[in-house]
Coordinates of C-alpha atoms in Angstrom, one line a residue:
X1 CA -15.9 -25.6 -2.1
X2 CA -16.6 -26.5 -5.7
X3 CA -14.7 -24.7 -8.4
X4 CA -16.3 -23.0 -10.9
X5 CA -15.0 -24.4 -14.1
X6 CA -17.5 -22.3 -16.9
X7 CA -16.5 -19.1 -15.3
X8 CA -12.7 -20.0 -15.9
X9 CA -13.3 -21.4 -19.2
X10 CA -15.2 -17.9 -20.0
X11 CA -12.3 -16.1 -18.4
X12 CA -10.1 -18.1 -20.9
X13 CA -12.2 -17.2 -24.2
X14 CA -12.4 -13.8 -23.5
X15 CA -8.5 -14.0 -23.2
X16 CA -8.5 -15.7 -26.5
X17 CA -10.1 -13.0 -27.8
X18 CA -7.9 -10.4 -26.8
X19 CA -4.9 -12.4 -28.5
X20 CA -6.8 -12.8 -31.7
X21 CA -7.2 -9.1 -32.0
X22 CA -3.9 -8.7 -31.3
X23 CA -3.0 -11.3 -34.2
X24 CA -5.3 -9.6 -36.3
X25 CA -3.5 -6.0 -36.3
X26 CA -0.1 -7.6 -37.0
X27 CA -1.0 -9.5 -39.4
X28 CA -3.0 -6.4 -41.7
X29 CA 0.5 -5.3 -40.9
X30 CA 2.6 -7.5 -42.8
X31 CA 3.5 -9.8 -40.1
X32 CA 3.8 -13.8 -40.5
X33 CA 2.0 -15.9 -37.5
X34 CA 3.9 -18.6 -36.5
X35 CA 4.6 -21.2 -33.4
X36 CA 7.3 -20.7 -31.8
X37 CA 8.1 -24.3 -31.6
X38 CA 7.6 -24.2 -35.7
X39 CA 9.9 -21.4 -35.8
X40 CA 12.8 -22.5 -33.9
X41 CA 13.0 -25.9 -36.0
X42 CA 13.3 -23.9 -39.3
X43 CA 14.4 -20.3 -38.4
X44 CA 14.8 -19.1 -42.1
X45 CA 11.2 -20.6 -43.3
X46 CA 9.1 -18.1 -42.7
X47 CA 10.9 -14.6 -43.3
X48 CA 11.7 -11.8 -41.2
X49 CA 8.9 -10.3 -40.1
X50 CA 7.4 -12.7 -37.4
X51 CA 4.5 -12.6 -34.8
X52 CA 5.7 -15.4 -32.8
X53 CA 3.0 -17.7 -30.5
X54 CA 3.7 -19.4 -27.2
X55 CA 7.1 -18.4 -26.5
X56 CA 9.1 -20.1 -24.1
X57 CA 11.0 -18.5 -20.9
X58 CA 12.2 -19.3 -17.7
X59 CA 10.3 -17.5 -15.0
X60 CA 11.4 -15.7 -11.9
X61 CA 10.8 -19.6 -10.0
X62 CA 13.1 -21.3 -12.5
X63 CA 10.3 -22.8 -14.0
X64 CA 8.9 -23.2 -17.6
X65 CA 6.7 -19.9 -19.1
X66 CA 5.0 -18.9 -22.0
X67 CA 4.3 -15.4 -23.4
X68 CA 1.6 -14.9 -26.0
X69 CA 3.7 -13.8 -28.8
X70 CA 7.3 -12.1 -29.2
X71 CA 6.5 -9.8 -32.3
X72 CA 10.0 -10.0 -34.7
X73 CA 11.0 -7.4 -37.4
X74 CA 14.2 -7.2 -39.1
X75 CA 12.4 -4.4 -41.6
X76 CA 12.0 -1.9 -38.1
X77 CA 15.0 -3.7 -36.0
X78 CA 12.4 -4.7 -33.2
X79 CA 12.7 -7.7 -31.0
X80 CA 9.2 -7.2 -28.5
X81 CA 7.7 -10.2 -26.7
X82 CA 4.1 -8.9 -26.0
X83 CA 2.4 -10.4 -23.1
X84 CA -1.9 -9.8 -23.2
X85 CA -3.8 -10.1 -20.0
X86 CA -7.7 -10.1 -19.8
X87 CA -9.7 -9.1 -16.8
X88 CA -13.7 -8.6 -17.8
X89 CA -14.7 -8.9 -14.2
X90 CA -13.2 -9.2 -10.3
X91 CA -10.8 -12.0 -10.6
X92 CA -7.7 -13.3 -9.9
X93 CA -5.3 -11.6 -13.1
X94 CA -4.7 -8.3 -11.6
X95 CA -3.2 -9.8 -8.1
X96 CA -0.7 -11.2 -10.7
X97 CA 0.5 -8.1 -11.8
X98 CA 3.4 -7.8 -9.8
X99 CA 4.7 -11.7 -10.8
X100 CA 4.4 -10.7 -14.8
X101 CA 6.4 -7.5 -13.9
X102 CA 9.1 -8.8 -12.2
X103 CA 9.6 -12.0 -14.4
X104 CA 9.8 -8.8 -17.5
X105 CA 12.4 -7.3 -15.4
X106 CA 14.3 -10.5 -14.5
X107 CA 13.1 -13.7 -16.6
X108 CA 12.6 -12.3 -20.2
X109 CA 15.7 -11.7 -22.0
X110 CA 14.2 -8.8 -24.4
X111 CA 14.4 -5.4 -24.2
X112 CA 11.5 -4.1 -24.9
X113 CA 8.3 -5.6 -23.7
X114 CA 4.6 -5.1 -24.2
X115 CA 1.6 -5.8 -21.5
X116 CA -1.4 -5.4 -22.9
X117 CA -4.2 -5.0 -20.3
X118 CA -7.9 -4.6 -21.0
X119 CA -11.2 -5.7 -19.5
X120 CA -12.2 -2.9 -17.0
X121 CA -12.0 -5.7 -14.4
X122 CA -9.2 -4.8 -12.8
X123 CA -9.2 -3.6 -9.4
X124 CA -9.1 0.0 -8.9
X125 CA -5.5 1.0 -8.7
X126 CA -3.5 -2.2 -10.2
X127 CA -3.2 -1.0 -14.1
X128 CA -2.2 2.2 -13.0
X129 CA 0.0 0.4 -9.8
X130 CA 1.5 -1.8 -13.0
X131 CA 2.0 1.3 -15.5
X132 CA 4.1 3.3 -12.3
X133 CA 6.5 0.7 -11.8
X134 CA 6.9 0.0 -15.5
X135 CA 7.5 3.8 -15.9
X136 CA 9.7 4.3 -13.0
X137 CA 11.8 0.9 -13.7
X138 CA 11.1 0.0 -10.2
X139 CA 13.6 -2.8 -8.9
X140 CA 15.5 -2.8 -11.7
X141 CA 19.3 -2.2 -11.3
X142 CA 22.3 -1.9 -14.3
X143 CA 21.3 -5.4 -15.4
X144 CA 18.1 -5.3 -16.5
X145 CA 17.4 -1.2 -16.2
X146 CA 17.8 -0.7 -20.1
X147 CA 14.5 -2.2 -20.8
X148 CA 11.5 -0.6 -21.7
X149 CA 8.2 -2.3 -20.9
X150 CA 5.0 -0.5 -21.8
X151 CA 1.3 -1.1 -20.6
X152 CA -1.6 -0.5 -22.9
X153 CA -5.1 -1.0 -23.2
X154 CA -6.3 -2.6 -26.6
X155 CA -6.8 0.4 -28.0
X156 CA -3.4 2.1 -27.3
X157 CA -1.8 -0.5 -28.3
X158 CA -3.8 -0.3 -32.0
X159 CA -3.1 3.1 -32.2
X160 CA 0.6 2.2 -31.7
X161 CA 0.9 -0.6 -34.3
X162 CA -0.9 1.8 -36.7
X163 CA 1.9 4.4 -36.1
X164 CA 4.8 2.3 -35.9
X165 CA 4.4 0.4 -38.8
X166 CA 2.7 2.9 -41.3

């Protein structure tokens, strides 16, 4: 069976999208964008209040990860890495959902973590499947049950960078 290649590469520009949105908001909100990889070779370069790209973890399988940013601001005391998932149409993302939830729980060393989820592809069910166990700290125990991860659609999460950094 042949793959379809242009409907992944869509899949991957609407996703690109999303992230530049997302860039977009922090950065009309004071916030530097920067490589991680930049970053971590001159720490003090850039200042304080960072939108970091393609950060590094190790996930749940012991192998290499990347998040899409981890948002840094000594001016509000927040450490968040923000994770953006696209799904425009029946795919393949939402089945994931439980992977990028427990690699938040058990891979990713912040506390507070964003997922932002938009697209109205989803299946029926899996954002609000992904928002329950985020809410309920499902499977977490006294290691990791101090975190707070919150879902949002792009437009929740607007109205939350507009509040929290008036």
């Amino acid at each position: 069976m042949p793959i379809n290649r242009e409907k992944g590469k869509y899949a991957s520009n609407q996703g690109r999208i999303l992230e530049n949105q997302v860039k977009s908001i922090l950065q009309q909100k004071g916030f530097k964008i920067v490589s991680f990889t930049e970053w971590k070779n001159k720490p003090d370069a850039y200042g304080k209040e960072l939108l970091l790209t393609n950060v590094p973890f190790i996930n749940i399988y012991e192998h290499k990860g990347k998040s899409e940013f981890l948002l840094k601001s000594e001016h509000y005391n927040l450490t968040i890495r923000i994770e953006c998932k696209w799904q425009q149409s029946s795919g393949s993302v939402d089945e994931k959902f439980p992977y990028l939830y427990l690699n938040c729980i058990e891979a990713m060393e912040e506390d507070q973590i964003i997922i932002i989820v938009d697209g109205d592809g989803a299946r029926e069910g899996a954002v609000n499947w992904l928002k329950k166990v985020c809410n309920e700290k499902k499977y977490c125990d006294a290691s990791n049950n101090k975190k707070t991860i919150t879902v949002f659609n792009f437009a929740e999460f607007m109205i939350w960078a507009n509040k929290q950094f008036r």
